Amino acid sequence: MPMNERTVNDHRTVTGKSTTTTTGTRTFTGGRAVRRRGALAVAAVLAAAATTLTALPQPALAAPPRPAPAALPPQTIADPVHFWNDVLMEVVRREGGGPGPMSRAAAMLNAAIYDAESSYQLKWKGKITSEPYIRAEKYAGWIEGPDEEERVVGRTAYNILLGLYPSQTNYLDARFRERFGTEPTGFDLLDTTIVGPMVKQMRDARNGDGSDNDQVYVADNKPGAWRPTSYPDMVDPSCTRDSQAVTPFWGEVKPFALTSGSQFRPPTPGLYGTYEKLLASDAYKQQVKAVRAVGADGPTDATPKIERTPEQEAVAWFWANDEDGTYKPPGQLLQATREVATQRKLSTYENARLFALVSIAMADAGIAVRDVKYLTPIDLWRPVSAIRDSGLDPDWKPLLKTRAGVNVTPCFPAWASGHATFGASWAGVMKRYFGNDNIAFTMTTDEPQSPIKSRSFTSFSQAAKEDAQSRVWLGVHFPWDAEDGLVLGDKIADHVYTTKLRKL
């Protein structure tokens, strides 16, 4: 917005289907304080001028000339929603960590982008077509500034990511300059009129959500219960102690849409009540038999035959993305979202809603699946423990291995599968958003050990089911982990789609 524009000191705020009117310009308290002070000073002058000018007779108010559009630098990613999700995925590659925090970051980013974009639509297009996540407001402004939609989305995204990943400031600054050709610390009145409120409301909504709980895990120490999966012949320094279990209390994080992480908790195998009853059941024995045959890295004296096909092995690696340096399972699904959205030629507003819905569903999937893993009566051990520690085959190893060739297993309980839950929540949103499951698309992988770099599917559900099954072929999950994850994920997707960002 040009510096000589007059601002109207009245905001129209939309929350869900109701509207309220608020007076005054909200200030941005997050981010970089130095540039904010300059923004506040200018905003105060403009607000005072606006108050004076609005008291004059209307004929005396001449609208200033509309500024010429300012050209952005050449772009390789046209849509700003796609661009800032691309930035997020690179940040995740650099930061590493579990999929829960990554999916939370994606939900915060995309829900904030969506509310900011909704505010832009409300201000300059006159309406919004779906409910905001928290609030959209008709912010102050006389005429639409150059590249204003880009700036509203980009400056909101940049500040959300900066708050989540302060160690990546240099990278985020570089990507901002790449997008806008200016410094992120430069003055922009939009920081005061709309970006600040959008960033603040998201931060306020997530402050104290339990995501910083660093309480360590204490194992049940019984046969059938999860235990660290480092062995002398497959040493994993990151999984030698109970306390290294990854995000054991993430199931208690406040969800973005669910009422609690346990809202759709599946019954199996917690219905057995005790580890003793579980291990004595025929159903459990069939689970172990199934993964032992298809998930082994290679034959052993006790397991001489592997029943996994070369294609299944390739698929197992395609979906892995377990190690740091990849965009992790939620990142792979965000990339797939971009591929479909590009194929379907979605607008920025449509992209903002789709990415927000997908990200909210996956964030809640990450919370719900951790509830199942850690907060139910059974914290189920991994296949490698079930097969080795029970004496079935002390030499058995899962197919999953590090880049260095060391066989490993993710350092947290088996039931239910995170990949399956993420995949089903993603597919559930996608098919509901487009009103059709049977949409063909191609997606990629970050997994360096995958012999294939892309796969094509005829439906979203087909991809989700393959994602779930891949974990059994990789030797790190039982079949019921995958099956329950698929059911859990779809229930989350249905709840998110029917309660959040609904069409008006």
Tab-separated table of C-alpha atoms in Angstrom, residues 24-282:
chain	number	residue	atom	x	y	z
A	24	GLY	CA	-8.647	0.692	15.635
A	25	THR	CA	-5.565	-0.701	13.936
A	26	ARG	CA	-4.069	-3.798	15.570
A	27	THR	CA	-0.324	-3.885	15.955
A	28	PHE	CA	2.018	-6.757	15.285
A	29	THR	CA	3.898	-7.764	18.411
A	30	GLY	CA	5.784	-10.758	16.974
A	31	GLY	CA	8.723	-10.858	14.551
A	32	ARG	CA	11.356	-8.172	14.332
A	33	ALA	CA	10.769	-5.284	16.711
A	34	VAL	CA	12.946	-2.708	14.961
A	35	ARG	CA	10.957	-2.622	11.766
A	36	ARG	CA	7.692	-2.848	13.687
A	37	ARG	CA	8.347	0.429	15.515
A	38	GLY	CA	8.677	2.186	12.179
A	39	ALA	CA	5.481	0.568	10.973
A	40	LEU	CA	3.616	1.637	14.079
A	41	ALA	CA	4.766	5.229	13.756
A	42	VAL	CA	3.632	5.480	10.159
A	43	ALA	CA	0.395	3.683	10.948
A	44	ALA	CA	-0.339	6.157	13.734
A	45	VAL	CA	0.158	9.086	11.369
A	46	LEU	CA	-2.049	7.474	8.747
A	47	ALA	CA	-4.723	6.619	11.259
A	48	ALA	CA	-4.770	10.194	12.534
A	49	ALA	CA	-4.955	11.503	8.997
A	50	ALA	CA	-7.777	9.115	8.210
A	51	THR	CA	-9.719	10.275	11.253
A	52	THR	CA	-9.399	13.891	10.141
A	53	LEU	CA	-10.181	13.235	6.501
A	54	THR	CA	-13.299	11.188	7.139
A	55	ALA	CA	-14.853	14.239	8.870
A	56	LEU	CA	-14.607	16.315	5.681
A	57	PRO	CA	-17.459	16.581	3.167
A	58	GLN	CA	-17.290	13.766	0.628
A	59	PRO	CA	-16.706	15.985	-2.457
A	60	ALA	CA	-13.453	17.179	-0.892
A	61	LEU	CA	-12.074	13.609	-0.867
A	62	ALA	CA	-10.313	12.848	-4.115
A	63	ALA	CA	-9.052	9.294	-4.503
A	64	PRO	CA	-5.317	9.084	-5.189
A	65	PRO	CA	-4.238	7.566	-8.492
A	66	ARG	CA	-3.927	3.783	-8.561
A	67	PRO	CA	-0.244	2.826	-8.506
A	68	ALA	CA	1.220	0.789	-11.334
A	69	PRO	CA	1.634	-2.904	-10.468
A	70	ALA	CA	5.116	-3.709	-9.186
A	71	ALA	CA	6.578	-6.699	-10.968
A	72	LEU	CA	7.874	-9.512	-8.781
A	73	PRO	CA	11.227	-11.056	-9.668
A	74	PRO	CA	11.016	-13.999	-12.109
A	75	GLN	CA	9.343	-16.931	-10.365
A	76	THR	CA	9.890	-20.664	-10.757
A	77	ILE	CA	6.875	-21.401	-8.502
A	78	ALA	CA	3.951	-19.236	-9.567
A	79	ASP	CA	1.491	-19.666	-6.696
A	80	PRO	CA	2.523	-18.165	-3.328
A	81	VAL	CA	0.871	-20.997	-1.366
A	82	HIS	CA	2.984	-23.505	-3.266
A	83	PHE	CA	6.103	-21.383	-2.841
A	84	TRP	CA	5.887	-21.117	0.935
A	85	ASN	CA	5.091	-24.803	1.327
A	86	ASP	CA	8.192	-25.484	-0.732
A	87	VAL	CA	10.101	-23.310	1.747
A	88	LEU	CA	8.642	-25.307	4.651
A	89	MET	CA	9.704	-28.613	3.137
A	90	GLU	CA	13.287	-27.409	2.711
A	91	VAL	CA	13.300	-26.156	6.310
A	92	VAL	CA	12.192	-29.636	7.433
A	93	ARG	CA	15.008	-31.218	5.431
A	94	ARG	CA	17.459	-28.946	7.216
A	95	GLU	CA	15.934	-29.245	10.705
A	96	GLY	CA	14.992	-32.931	10.847
A	97	GLY	CA	12.886	-34.248	13.709
A	98	GLY	CA	9.666	-36.208	14.034
A	99	PRO	CA	6.618	-35.940	11.771
A	100	GLY	CA	4.411	-34.565	14.559
A	101	PRO	CA	6.191	-31.208	14.913
A	102	MET	CA	6.507	-30.965	11.130
A	103	SER	CA	2.777	-31.487	10.629
A	104	ARG	CA	2.006	-28.942	13.363
A	105	ALA	CA	4.197	-26.405	11.581
A	106	ALA	CA	2.414	-27.097	8.286
A	107	ALA	CA	-0.990	-26.578	9.899
A	108	MET	CA	0.065	-23.311	11.512
A	109	LEU	CA	1.583	-22.089	8.252
A	110	ASN	CA	-1.285	-23.011	5.984
A	111	ALA	CA	-4.137	-22.066	8.314
A	112	ALA	CA	-2.515	-18.650	8.817
A	113	ILE	CA	-2.009	-18.263	5.057
A	114	TYR	CA	-5.638	-19.203	4.509
A	115	ASP	CA	-6.950	-16.640	7.007
A	116	ALA	CA	-4.663	-13.975	5.518
A	117	GLU	CA	-5.792	-14.821	1.990
A	118	SER	CA	-9.408	-14.812	3.178
A	119	SER	CA	-8.839	-11.328	4.574
A	120	TYR	CA	-7.461	-10.207	1.225
A	121	GLN	CA	-10.510	-11.667	-0.527
A	122	LEU	CA	-12.855	-9.986	1.941
A	123	LYS	CA	-11.123	-6.636	1.515
A	124	TRP	CA	-10.598	-6.450	-2.237
A	125	LYS	CA	-12.978	-9.000	-3.751
A	126	GLY	CA	-15.881	-8.154	-1.478
A	127	LYS	CA	-16.550	-11.609	-0.050
A	128	ILE	CA	-15.199	-14.949	1.042
A	129	THR	CA	-16.667	-18.272	-0.060
A	130	SER	CA	-15.665	-20.414	2.922
A	131	GLU	CA	-15.303	-19.921	6.654
A	132	PRO	CA	-11.989	-18.683	8.040
A	133	TYR	CA	-10.057	-20.978	10.348
A	134	ILE	CA	-9.792	-18.414	13.164
A	135	ARG	CA	-10.775	-15.019	11.759
A	136	ALA	CA	-10.621	-12.989	8.562
A	137	GLU	CA	-10.897	-9.242	8.624
A	138	LYS	CA	-11.606	-6.459	6.161
A	139	TYR	CA	-8.453	-4.563	6.968
A	140	ALA	CA	-7.791	-0.853	6.489
A	141	GLY	CA	-6.771	0.386	3.057
A	142	TRP	CA	-7.784	2.921	0.384
A	143	ILE	CA	-6.751	1.117	-2.792
A	144	GLU	CA	-5.171	-2.253	-3.452
A	145	GLY	CA	-1.397	-1.968	-3.340
A	146	PRO	CA	0.989	-3.505	-5.847
A	147	ASP	CA	1.249	-7.302	-5.518
A	148	GLU	CA	-0.862	-7.032	-2.383
A	149	GLU	CA	-2.124	-10.634	-2.454
A	150	GLU	CA	1.456	-11.890	-2.734
A	151	ARG	CA	2.577	-9.642	0.104
A	152	VAL	CA	-0.290	-10.612	2.401
A	153	VAL	CA	0.389	-14.316	1.885
A	154	GLY	CA	4.175	-14.079	1.786
A	155	ARG	CA	4.719	-11.841	4.772
A	156	THR	CA	2.313	-13.941	6.856
A	157	ALA	CA	4.060	-17.159	5.832
A	158	TYR	CA	7.531	-15.744	6.436
A	159	ASN	CA	6.685	-14.597	9.972
A	160	ILE	CA	4.973	-17.856	10.923
A	161	LEU	CA	7.991	-19.855	9.747
A	162	LEU	CA	10.412	-17.451	11.422
A	163	GLY	CA	8.667	-17.996	14.734
A	164	LEU	CA	8.708	-21.777	14.325
A	165	TYR	CA	12.259	-22.101	13.011
A	166	PRO	CA	14.423	-19.203	14.269
A	167	SER	CA	17.583	-21.189	13.491
A	168	GLN	CA	16.633	-20.987	9.805
A	169	THR	CA	16.505	-17.168	9.707
A	170	ASN	CA	19.210	-16.840	7.047
A	171	TYR	CA	17.513	-19.358	4.789
A	172	LEU	CA	14.081	-17.803	5.268
A	173	ASP	CA	15.487	-14.350	4.557
A	174	ALA	CA	17.058	-15.664	1.345
A	175	ARG	CA	13.791	-17.187	0.169
A	176	PHE	CA	11.942	-13.961	0.977
A	177	ARG	CA	14.421	-11.990	-1.133
A	178	GLU	CA	14.043	-14.560	-3.889
A	179	ARG	CA	10.293	-14.050	-3.878
A	180	PHE	CA	10.078	-10.285	-3.486
A	181	GLY	CA	13.468	-8.847	-4.372
A	182	THR	CA	13.428	-6.914	-1.087
A	183	GLU	CA	14.563	-7.440	2.487
A	184	PRO	CA	12.069	-8.985	4.931
A	185	THR	CA	13.039	-6.285	7.445
A	186	GLY	CA	11.873	-3.537	5.080
A	187	PHE	CA	8.791	-1.518	6.001
A	188	ASP	CA	5.423	-2.666	4.715
A	189	LEU	CA	2.199	-1.167	6.070
A	190	LEU	CA	0.491	-4.535	5.548
A	191	ASP	CA	2.484	-5.810	8.529
A	192	THR	CA	0.418	-3.484	10.699
A	193	THR	CA	-2.948	-3.646	8.988
A	194	ILE	CA	-3.290	-7.402	8.383
A	195	VAL	CA	-0.124	-9.513	8.557
A	196	GLY	CA	0.478	-8.802	12.247
A	197	PRO	CA	-3.058	-9.716	13.322
A	198	MET	CA	-2.996	-12.927	11.254
A	199	VAL	CA	0.334	-14.052	12.691
A	200	LYS	CA	-0.588	-13.089	16.234
A	201	GLN	CA	-3.922	-14.905	16.227
A	202	MET	CA	-2.264	-18.121	15.068
A	203	ARG	CA	0.502	-17.854	17.640
A	204	ASP	CA	-2.024	-17.102	20.362
A	205	ALA	CA	-4.120	-20.102	19.308
A	206	ARG	CA	-1.171	-22.474	19.597
A	207	ASN	CA	0.620	-21.056	22.636
A	208	GLY	CA	0.443	-23.572	25.453
A	209	ASP	CA	-0.821	-26.376	23.199
A	210	GLY	CA	1.455	-28.953	24.819
A	211	SER	CA	3.851	-29.251	21.896
A	212	ASP	CA	6.802	-28.308	24.124
A	213	ASN	CA	6.249	-31.179	26.576
A	214	ASP	CA	9.694	-32.755	26.981
A	215	GLN	CA	8.679	-35.404	29.507
A	216	VAL	CA	10.519	-38.662	28.777
A	217	TYR	CA	8.974	-42.063	28.196
A	218	VAL	CA	9.069	-44.919	30.693
A	219	ALA	CA	8.510	-48.324	29.087
A	220	ASP	CA	6.184	-50.997	30.454
A	221	ASN	CA	9.048	-53.554	30.395
A	222	LYS	CA	6.915	-56.573	29.544
A	223	PRO	CA	6.929	-58.983	26.595
A	224	GLY	CA	4.858	-57.301	23.907
A	225	ALA	CA	5.597	-53.793	25.192
A	226	TRP	CA	7.718	-51.398	23.176
A	227	ARG	CA	11.419	-51.312	23.930
A	228	PRO	CA	14.445	-49.681	22.221
A	229	THR	CA	15.346	-51.384	18.943
A	230	SER	CA	19.129	-51.133	18.889
A	231	TYR	CA	20.888	-54.530	18.764
A	232	PRO	CA	24.587	-55.467	18.643
A	233	ASP	CA	24.324	-56.383	14.959
A	234	MET	CA	22.119	-53.374	14.084
A	235	VAL	CA	23.300	-50.561	16.308
A	236	ASP	CA	21.082	-47.487	16.447
A	237	PRO	CA	22.556	-44.869	18.815
A	238	SER	CA	19.286	-42.900	18.648
A	239	CYS	CA	17.276	-45.805	20.108
A	240	THR	CA	19.206	-47.440	22.942
A	241	ARG	CA	17.136	-46.166	25.897
A	242	ASP	CA	13.457	-45.805	26.795
A	243	SER	CA	13.971	-42.070	27.162
A	244	GLN	CA	14.822	-41.771	23.454
A	245	ALA	CA	11.292	-42.689	22.381
A	246	VAL	CA	10.212	-39.937	19.984
A	247	THR	CA	7.516	-37.457	21.137
A	248	PRO	CA	5.832	-39.800	23.659
A	249	PHE	CA	3.321	-37.181	24.806
A	250	TRP	CA	2.436	-35.711	21.430
A	251	GLY	CA	-0.952	-37.418	21.746
A	252	GLU	CA	-1.788	-34.836	24.433
A	253	VAL	CA	-1.124	-31.839	22.168
A	254	LYS	CA	-4.214	-29.693	21.576
A	255	PRO	CA	-5.632	-30.642	18.169
A	256	PHE	CA	-6.444	-28.173	15.403
A	257	ALA	CA	-9.915	-29.597	14.754
A	258	LEU	CA	-10.508	-32.709	16.884
A	259	THR	CA	-11.855	-32.425	20.398
A	260	SER	CA	-8.927	-34.531	21.652
A	261	GLY	CA	-6.276	-36.880	20.336
A	262	SER	CA	-8.354	-39.831	21.539
A	263	GLN	CA	-11.589	-38.792	19.774
A	264	PHE	CA	-11.371	-41.551	17.161
A	265	ARG	CA	-9.091	-43.980	19.001
A	266	PRO	CA	-9.422	-47.463	17.428
A	267	PRO	CA	-9.914	-50.501	19.706
A	268	THR	CA	-7.329	-52.949	18.310
A	269	PRO	CA	-5.118	-54.275	19.948
A	270	GLY	CA	-5.909	-52.356	23.123
A	271	LEU	CA	-9.129	-54.385	23.387
A	272	TYR	CA	-7.042	-57.256	24.709
A	273	GLY	CA	-6.401	-55.232	27.860
A	274	THR	CA	-3.081	-56.837	28.806
A	275	TYR	CA	0.099	-57.791	26.987
A	276	GLU	CA	-0.324	-61.382	28.161
A	277	LYS	CA	-3.729	-61.756	26.501
A	278	LEU	CA	-2.494	-60.005	23.383
A	279	LEU	CA	0.511	-62.287	22.876
A	280	ALA	CA	-1.579	-65.390	23.532
A	281	SER	CA	-4.122	-64.520	20.836
A	282	ASP	CA	-4.208	-66.159	17.415
